[in-house]
mmCIF file of C-alpha atoms and ligand atoms in Angstrom:
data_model
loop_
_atom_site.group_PDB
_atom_site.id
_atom_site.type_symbol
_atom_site.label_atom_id
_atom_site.label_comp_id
_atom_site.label_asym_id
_atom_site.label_seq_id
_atom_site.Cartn_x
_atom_site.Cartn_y
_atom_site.Cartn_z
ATOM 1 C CA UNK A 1 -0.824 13.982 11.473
ATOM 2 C CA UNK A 2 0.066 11.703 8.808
ATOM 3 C CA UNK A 3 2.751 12.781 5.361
ATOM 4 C CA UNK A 4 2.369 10.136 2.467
ATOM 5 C CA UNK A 5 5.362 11.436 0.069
ATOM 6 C CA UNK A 6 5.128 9.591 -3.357
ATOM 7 C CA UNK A 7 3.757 8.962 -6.348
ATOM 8 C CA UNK A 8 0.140 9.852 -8.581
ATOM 9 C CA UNK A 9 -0.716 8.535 -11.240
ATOM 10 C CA UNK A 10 -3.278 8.939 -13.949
ATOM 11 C CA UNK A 11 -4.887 5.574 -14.590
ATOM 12 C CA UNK A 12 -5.533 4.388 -18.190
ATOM 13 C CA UNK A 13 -7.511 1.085 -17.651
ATOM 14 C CA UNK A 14 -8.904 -1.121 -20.162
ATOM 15 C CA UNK A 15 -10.777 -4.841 -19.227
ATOM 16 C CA UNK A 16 -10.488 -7.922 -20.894
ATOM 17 C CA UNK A 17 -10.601 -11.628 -20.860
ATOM 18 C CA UNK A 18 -7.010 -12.033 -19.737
ATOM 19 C CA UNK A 19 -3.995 -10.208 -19.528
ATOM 20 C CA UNK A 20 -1.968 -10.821 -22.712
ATOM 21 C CA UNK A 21 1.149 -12.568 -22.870
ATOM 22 C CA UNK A 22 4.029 -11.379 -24.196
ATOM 23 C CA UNK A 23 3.887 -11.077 -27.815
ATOM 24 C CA UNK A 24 -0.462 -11.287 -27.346
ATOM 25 C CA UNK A 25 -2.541 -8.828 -28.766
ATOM 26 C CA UNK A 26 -5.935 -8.941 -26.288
ATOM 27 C CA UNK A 27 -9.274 -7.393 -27.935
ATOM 28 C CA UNK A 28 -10.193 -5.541 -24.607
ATOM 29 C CA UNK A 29 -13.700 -4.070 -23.665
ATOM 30 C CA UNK A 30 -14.606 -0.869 -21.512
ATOM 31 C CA UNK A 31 -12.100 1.598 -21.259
ATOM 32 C CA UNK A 32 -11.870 4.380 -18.677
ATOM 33 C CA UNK A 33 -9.900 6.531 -16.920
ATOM 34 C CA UNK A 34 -9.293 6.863 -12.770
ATOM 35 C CA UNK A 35 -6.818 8.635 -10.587
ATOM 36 C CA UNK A 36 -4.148 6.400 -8.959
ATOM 37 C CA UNK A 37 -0.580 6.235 -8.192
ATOM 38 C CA UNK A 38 0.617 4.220 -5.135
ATOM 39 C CA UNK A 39 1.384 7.228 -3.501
ATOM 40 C CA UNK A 40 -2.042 9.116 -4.236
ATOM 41 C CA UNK A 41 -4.071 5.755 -3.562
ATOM 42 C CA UNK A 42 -2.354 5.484 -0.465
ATOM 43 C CA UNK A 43 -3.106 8.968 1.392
ATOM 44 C CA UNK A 44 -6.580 8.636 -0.551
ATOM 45 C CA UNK A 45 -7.177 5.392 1.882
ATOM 46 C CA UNK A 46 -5.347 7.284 5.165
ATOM 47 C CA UNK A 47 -7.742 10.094 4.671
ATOM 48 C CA UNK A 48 -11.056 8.206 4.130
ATOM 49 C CA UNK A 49 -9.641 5.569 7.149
ATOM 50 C CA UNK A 50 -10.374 9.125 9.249
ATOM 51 C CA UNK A 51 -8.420 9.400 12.807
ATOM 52 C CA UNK A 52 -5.792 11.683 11.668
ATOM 53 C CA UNK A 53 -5.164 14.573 9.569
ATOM 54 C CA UNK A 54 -3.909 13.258 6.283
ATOM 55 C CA UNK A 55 -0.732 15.301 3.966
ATOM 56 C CA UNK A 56 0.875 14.086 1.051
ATOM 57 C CA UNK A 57 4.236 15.878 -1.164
ATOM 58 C CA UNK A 58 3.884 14.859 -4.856
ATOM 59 C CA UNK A 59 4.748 15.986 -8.390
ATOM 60 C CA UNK A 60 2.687 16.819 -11.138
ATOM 61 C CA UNK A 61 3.220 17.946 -14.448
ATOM 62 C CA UNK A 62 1.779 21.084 -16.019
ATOM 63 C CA UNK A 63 -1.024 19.103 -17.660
ATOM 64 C CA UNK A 64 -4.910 18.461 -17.967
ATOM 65 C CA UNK A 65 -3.771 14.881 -16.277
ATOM 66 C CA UNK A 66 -3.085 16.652 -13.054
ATOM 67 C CA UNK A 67 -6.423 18.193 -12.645
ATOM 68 C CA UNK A 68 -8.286 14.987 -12.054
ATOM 69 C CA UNK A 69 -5.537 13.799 -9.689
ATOM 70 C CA UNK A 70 -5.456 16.847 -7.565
ATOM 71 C CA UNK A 71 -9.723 16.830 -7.306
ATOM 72 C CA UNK A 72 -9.489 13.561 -6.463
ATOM 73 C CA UNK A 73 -6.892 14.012 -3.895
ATOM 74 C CA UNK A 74 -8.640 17.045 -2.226
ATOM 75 C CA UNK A 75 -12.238 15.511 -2.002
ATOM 76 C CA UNK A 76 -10.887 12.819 -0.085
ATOM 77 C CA UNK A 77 -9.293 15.555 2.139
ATOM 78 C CA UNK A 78 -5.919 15.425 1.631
ATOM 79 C CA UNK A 79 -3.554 18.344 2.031
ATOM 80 C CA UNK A 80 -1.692 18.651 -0.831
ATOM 81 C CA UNK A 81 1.787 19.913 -1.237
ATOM 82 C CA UNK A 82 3.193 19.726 -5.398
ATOM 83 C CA UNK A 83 6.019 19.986 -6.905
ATOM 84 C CA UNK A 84 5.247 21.758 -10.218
ATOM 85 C CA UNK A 85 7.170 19.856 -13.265
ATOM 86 C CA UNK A 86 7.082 21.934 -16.357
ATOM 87 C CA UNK A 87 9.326 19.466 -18.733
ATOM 88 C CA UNK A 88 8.121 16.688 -17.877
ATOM 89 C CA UNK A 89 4.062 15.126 -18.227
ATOM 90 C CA UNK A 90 2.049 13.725 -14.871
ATOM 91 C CA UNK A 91 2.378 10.371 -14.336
ATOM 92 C CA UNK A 92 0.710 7.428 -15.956
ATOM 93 C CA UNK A 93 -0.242 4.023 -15.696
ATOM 94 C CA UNK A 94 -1.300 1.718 -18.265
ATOM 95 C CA UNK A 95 -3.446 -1.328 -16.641
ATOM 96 C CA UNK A 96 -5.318 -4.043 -18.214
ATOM 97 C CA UNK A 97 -7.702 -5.623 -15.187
ATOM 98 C CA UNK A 98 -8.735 -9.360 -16.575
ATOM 99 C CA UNK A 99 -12.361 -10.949 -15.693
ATOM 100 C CA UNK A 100 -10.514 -12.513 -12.998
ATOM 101 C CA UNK A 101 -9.857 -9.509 -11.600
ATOM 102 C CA UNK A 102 -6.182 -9.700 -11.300
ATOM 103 C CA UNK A 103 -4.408 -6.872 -13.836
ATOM 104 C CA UNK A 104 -0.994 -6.056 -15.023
ATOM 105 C CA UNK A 105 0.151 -2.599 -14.930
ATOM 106 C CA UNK A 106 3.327 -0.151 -16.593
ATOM 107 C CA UNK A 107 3.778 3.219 -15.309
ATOM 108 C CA UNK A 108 5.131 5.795 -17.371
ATOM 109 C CA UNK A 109 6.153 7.817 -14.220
ATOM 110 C CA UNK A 110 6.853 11.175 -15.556
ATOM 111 C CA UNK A 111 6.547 14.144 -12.962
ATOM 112 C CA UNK A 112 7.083 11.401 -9.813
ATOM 113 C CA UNK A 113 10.902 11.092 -10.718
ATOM 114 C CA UNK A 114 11.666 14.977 -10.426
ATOM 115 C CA UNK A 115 10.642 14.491 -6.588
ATOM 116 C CA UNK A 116 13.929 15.901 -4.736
ATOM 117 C CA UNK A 117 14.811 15.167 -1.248
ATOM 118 C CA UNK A 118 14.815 19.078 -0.828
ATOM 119 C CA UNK A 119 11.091 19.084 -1.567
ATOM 120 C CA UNK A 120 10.037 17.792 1.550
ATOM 121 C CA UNK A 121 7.434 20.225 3.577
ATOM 122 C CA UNK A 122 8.654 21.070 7.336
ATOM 123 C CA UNK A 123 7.799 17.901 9.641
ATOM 124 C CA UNK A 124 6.543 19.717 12.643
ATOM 125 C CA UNK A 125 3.140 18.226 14.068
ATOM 126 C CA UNK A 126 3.643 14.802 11.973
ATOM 127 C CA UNK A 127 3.351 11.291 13.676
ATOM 128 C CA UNK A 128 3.528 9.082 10.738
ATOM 129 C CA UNK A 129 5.511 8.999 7.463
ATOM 130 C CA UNK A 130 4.428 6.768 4.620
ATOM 131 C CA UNK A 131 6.424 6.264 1.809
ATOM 132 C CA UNK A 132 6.445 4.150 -1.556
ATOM 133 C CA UNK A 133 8.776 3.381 -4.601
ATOM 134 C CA UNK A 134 7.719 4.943 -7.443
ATOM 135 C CA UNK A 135 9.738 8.016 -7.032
ATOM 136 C CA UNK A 136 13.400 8.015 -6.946
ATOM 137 C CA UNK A 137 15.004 5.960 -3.885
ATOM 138 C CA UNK A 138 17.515 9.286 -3.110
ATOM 139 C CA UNK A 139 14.516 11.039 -2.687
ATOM 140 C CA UNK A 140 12.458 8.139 -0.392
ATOM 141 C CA UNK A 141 15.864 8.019 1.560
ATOM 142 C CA UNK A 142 16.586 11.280 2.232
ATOM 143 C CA UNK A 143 12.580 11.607 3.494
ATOM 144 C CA UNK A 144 13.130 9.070 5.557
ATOM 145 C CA UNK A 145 16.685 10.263 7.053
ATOM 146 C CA UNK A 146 14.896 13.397 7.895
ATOM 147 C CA UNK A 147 11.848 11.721 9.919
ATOM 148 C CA UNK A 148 13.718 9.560 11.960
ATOM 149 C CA UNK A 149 15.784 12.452 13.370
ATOM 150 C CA UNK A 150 12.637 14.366 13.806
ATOM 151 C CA UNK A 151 11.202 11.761 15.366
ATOM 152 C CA UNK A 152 8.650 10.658 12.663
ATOM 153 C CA UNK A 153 7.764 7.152 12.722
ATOM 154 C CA UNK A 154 8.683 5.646 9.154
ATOM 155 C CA UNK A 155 6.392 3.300 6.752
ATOM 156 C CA UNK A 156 7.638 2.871 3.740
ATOM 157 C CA UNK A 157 5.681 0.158 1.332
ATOM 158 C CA UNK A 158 8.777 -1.425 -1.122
ATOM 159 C CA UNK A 159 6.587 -1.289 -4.408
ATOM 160 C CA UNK A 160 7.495 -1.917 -6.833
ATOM 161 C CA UNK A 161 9.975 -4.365 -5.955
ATOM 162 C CA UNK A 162 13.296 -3.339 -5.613
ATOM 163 C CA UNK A 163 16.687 -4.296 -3.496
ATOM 164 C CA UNK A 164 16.966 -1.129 -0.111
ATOM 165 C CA UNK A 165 19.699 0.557 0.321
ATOM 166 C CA UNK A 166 21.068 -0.940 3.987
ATOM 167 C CA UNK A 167 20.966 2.710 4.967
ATOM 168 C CA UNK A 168 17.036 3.321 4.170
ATOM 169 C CA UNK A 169 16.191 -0.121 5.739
ATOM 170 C CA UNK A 170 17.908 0.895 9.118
ATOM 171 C CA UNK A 171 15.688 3.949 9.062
ATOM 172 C CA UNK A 172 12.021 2.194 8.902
ATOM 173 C CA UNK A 173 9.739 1.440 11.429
ATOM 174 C CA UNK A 174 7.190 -0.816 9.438
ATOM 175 C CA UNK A 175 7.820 -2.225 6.181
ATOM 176 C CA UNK A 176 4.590 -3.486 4.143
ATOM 177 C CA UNK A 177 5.127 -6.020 0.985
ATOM 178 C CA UNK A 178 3.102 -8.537 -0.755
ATOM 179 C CA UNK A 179 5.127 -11.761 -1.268
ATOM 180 C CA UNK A 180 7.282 -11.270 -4.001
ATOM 181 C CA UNK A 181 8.492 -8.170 -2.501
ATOM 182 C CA UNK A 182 9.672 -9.597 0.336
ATOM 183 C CA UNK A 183 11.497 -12.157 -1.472
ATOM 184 C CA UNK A 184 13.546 -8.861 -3.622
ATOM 185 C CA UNK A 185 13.891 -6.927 0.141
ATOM 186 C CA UNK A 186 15.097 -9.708 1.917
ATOM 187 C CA UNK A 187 17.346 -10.756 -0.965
ATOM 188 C CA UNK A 188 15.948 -14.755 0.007
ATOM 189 C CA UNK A 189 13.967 -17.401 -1.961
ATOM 190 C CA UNK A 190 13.037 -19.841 1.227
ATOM 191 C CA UNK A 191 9.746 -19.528 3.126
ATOM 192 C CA UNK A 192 8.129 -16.278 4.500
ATOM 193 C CA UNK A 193 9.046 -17.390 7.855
ATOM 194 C CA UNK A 194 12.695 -17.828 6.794
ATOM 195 C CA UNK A 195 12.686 -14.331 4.748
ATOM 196 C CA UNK A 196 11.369 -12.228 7.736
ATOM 197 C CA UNK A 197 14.153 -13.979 10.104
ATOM 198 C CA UNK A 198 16.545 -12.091 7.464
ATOM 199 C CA UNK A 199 15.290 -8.264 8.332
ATOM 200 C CA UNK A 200 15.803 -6.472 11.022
ATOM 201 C CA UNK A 201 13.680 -3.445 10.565
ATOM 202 C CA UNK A 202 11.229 -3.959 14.259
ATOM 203 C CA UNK A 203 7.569 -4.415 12.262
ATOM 204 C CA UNK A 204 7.173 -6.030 8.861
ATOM 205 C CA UNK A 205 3.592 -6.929 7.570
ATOM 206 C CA UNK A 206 3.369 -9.107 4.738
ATOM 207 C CA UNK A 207 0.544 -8.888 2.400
ATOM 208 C CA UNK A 208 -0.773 -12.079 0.857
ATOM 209 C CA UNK A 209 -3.890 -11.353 -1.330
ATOM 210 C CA UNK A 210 -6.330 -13.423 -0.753
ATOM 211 C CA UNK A 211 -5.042 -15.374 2.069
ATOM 212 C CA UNK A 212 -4.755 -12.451 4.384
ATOM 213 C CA UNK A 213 -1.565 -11.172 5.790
ATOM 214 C CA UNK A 214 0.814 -11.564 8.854
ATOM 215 C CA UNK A 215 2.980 -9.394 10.707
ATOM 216 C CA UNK A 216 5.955 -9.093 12.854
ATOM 217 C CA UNK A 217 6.336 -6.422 15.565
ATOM 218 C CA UNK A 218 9.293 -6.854 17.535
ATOM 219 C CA UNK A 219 9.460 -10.658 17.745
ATOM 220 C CA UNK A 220 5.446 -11.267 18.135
ATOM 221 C CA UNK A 221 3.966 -12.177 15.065
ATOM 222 C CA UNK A 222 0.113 -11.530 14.069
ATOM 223 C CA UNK A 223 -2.104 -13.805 11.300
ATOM 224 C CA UNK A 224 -5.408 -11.824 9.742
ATOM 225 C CA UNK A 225 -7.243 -14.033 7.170
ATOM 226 C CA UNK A 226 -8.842 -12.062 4.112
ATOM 227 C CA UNK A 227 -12.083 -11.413 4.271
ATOM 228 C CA UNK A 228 -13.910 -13.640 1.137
ATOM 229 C CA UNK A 229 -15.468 -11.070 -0.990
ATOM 230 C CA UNK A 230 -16.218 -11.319 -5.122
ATOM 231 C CA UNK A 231 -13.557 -9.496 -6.482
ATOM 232 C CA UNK A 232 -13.804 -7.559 -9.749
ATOM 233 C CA UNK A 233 -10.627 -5.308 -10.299
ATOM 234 C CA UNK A 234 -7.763 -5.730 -7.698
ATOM 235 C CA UNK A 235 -5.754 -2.451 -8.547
ATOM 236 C CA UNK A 236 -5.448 -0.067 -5.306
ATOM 237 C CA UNK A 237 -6.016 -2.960 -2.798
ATOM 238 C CA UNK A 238 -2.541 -3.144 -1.446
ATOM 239 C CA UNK A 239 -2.468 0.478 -1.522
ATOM 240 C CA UNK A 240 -5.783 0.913 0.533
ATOM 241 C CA UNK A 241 -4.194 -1.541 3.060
ATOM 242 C CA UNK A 242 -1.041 0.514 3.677
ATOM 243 C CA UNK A 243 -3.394 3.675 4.170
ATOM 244 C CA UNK A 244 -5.407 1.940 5.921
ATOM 245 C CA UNK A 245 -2.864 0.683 8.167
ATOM 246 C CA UNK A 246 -1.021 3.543 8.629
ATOM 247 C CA UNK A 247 -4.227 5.420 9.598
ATOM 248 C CA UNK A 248 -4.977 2.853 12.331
ATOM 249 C CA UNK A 249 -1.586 2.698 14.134
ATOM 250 C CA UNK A 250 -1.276 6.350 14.123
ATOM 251 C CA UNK A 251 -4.016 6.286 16.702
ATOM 252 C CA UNK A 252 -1.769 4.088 19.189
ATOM 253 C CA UNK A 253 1.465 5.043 20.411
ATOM 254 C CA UNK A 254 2.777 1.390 20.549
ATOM 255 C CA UNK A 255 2.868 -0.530 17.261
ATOM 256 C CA UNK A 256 2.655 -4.504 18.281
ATOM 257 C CA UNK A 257 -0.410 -3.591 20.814
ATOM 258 C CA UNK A 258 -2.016 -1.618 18.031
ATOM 259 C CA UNK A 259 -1.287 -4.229 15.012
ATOM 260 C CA UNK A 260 -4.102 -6.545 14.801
ATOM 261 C CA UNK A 261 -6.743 -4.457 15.080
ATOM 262 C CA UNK A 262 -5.048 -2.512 12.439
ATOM 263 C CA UNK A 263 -4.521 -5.553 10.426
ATOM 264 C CA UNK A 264 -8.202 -6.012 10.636
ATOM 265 C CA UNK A 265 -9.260 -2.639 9.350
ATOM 266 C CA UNK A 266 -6.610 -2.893 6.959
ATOM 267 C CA UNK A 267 -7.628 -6.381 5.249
ATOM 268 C CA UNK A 268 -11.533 -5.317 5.611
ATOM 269 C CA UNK A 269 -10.845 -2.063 3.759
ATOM 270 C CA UNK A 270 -8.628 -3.659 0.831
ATOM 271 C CA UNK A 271 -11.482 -6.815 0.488
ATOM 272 C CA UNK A 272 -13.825 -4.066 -0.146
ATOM 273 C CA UNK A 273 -11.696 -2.085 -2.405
ATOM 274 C CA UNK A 274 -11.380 -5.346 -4.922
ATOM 275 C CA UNK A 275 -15.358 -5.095 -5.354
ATOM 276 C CA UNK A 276 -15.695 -2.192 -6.997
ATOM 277 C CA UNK A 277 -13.583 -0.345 -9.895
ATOM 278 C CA UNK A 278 -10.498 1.905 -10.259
ATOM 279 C CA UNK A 279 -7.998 2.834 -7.722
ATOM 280 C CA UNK A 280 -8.966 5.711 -5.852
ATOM 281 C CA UNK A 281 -12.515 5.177 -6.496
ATOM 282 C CA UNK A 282 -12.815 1.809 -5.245
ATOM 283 C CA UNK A 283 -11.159 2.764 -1.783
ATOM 284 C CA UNK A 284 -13.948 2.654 1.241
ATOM 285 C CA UNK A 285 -14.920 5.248 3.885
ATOM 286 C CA UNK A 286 -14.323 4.453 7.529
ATOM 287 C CA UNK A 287 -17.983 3.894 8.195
ATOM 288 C CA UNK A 288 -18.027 1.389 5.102
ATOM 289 C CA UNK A 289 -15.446 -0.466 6.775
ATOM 290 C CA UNK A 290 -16.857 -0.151 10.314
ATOM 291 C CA UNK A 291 -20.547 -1.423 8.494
ATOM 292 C CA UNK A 292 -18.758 -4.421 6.493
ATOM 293 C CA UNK A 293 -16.937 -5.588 9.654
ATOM 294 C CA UNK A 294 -20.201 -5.576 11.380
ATOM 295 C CA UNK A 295 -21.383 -8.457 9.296
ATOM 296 C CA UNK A 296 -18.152 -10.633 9.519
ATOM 297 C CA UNK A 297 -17.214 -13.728 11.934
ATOM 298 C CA UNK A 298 -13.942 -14.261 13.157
ATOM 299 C CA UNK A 299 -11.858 -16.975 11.275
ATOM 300 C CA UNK A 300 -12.273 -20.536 12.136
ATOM 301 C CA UNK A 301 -9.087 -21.895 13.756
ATOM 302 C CA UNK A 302 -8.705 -24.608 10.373
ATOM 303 C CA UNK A 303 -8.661 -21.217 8.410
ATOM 304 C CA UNK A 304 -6.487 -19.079 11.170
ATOM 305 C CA UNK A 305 -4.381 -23.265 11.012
ATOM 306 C CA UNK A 306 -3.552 -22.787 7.239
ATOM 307 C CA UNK A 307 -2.787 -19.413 7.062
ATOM 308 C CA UNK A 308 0.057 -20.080 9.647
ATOM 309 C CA UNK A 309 0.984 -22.973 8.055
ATOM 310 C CA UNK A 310 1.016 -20.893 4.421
ATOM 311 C CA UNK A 311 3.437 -18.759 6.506
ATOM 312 C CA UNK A 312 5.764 -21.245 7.405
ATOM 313 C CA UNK A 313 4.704 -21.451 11.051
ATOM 314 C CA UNK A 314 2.846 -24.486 13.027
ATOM 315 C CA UNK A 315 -0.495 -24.005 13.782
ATOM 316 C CA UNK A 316 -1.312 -22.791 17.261
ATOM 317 C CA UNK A 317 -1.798 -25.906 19.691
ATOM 318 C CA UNK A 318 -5.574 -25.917 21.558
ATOM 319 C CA UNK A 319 -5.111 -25.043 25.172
HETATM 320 O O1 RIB B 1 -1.039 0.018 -6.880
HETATM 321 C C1 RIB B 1 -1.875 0.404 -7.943
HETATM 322 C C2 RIB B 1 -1.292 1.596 -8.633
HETATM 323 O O2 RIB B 1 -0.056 1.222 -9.231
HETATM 324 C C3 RIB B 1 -2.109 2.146 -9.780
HETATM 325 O O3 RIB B 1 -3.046 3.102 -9.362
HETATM 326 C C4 RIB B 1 -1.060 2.655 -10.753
HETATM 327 O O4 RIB B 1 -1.095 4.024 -10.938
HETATM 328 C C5 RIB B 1 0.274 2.187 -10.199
HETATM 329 O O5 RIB B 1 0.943 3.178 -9.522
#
């Protein structure tokens, strides 16, 4: 059984030509409204990965924003468990997605920073923790603190960016960041390769958009290429590749023999997510995942050659 303890968000998303500068007024297009929230997105993705019984803590306001966030929470089939915030409105996110998909995005987070480390539900029956950073880092610390001595294996996915405490890193299991994030975490502006020789937590996986993603799980480390897809809104893919992920190693009791087949579901399911709109709503079944995969071919070893290399690693020598 899987807990995701963070953050949801109600998604106000407007499209445009590009993302404006600073100091840019943009004449945007469509405008429209979806659930989100890294937290939300993420057990949203866990659940509809399938495999394991899917829980997430959160906080809501007493609004009408929270009644399209808790729908779309429970039609996915996640449990819920809220924290009710009277004084303070559910979370938002303000998100302009640009015709090249990519977006920028401020969240007003609201009800998410009144999550307590007292909130958290009993941990009996749970495997898997999965935690994010839009709620306060007492709270993510203190969740984690109380997994590890249950025995709860802990996930935590450092976005936003920000700098751990030592104490929170010493109590993960897998950390998931994009790039940038690892650069903030590991406090180190050299190459991917020299960043992940600087943490010692025993499985990182770094996302890298549309390159793919590698991983390290204690001292082997894994390359997945993205899959090539046309993407039109980007928002939620990192999140549906934590759920995703999480979802998939939860089903093996060893995390380096379970990794790259997770890493595949994982990149399938977030290449899918970038075709179609909104957070939550963009985020693919299991059998969508298992039908997409069905079509793909492996990587070519010049594509599996410059991923590496991207990495900072040499490119695997022919036998
Ligand atoms: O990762 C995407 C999410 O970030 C959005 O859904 C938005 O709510 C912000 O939390």
């Amino acid at each position: 059984m899987i807990l995701v303890a963070g953050s949801a968000n109600l998604d106000f998303v407007v499209r445009a030509a590009h993302i404006p500068a600073p100091g840019e007024t943009v004449l945007g297009r469509d405008f429209n409204t979806f659930p989100g929230g890294k937290g939300a997105n993420q057990a949203v993705a866990c659940a509809r990965a399938g495999g394991a019984a899917t829980h997430m803590l959160l906080a809501l306001g007493a609004d009408a924003y929270a009644v399209p966030l808790e729908a779309s929470l429970q039609e996915a089939g996640v449990q819920t468990h809220v924290v009710r915030v009277k004084e303070q409105a559910t979370g938002t996110a303000f998100i302009c997605v640009s015709d090249d998909a990519e977006n920028a995005i401020t969240v007003a987070p609201g009800a998410n920073q009144a999550l307590r480390g007292a909130d958290l539900p009993s941990l009996d029956g749970f495997t898997h923790l999965l935690l994010q950073l839009e709620t306060p880092i007492e709270a993510v610390t203190a969740y984690a603190k109380a997994a590890r001595s249950s025995g709860v294996q802990v996930l935590l996915n450092a976005a936003p960016a920000q700098r751990l405490p030592a104490e929170l890193l010493a109590l993960l299991d897998v950390l998931i960041v994009n790039e940038g994030e690892l650069a903030v975490v590991a406090d180190c502006s050299g190459s991917m390769a020299q960043c992940l020789a600087r943490l010692e937590v025993p499985c990182v996986v770094v996302t890298l958009g549309h390159r793919g993603c590698c991983a390290r799980a204690e001292g082997v480390y894994s390359f997945e290429s993205a899959f090539q897809v046309t993407p039109i809104d980007t928002t939620g893919a990192g999140d549906t590749f934590c759920g995703v992920l999480v979802a998939a190693l939860s089903q093996r009791h060893n995390v380096q023999q379970a990794l790259p087949q997770a890493l595949r579901r994982a990149s399938a399911a977030a290449a899918l997510a970038c075709t179609r709109l909104g957070a939550q709503s963009s985020i693919p079944t299991q059998a969508e995942v298992a039908a997409f995969l069905a079509t793909q071919t492996a990587p070519t070893e010049a594509q599996d050659a410059e991923l590496r290399r991207f990495c900072g690693f040499e490119p695997l020598k022919p036998i």
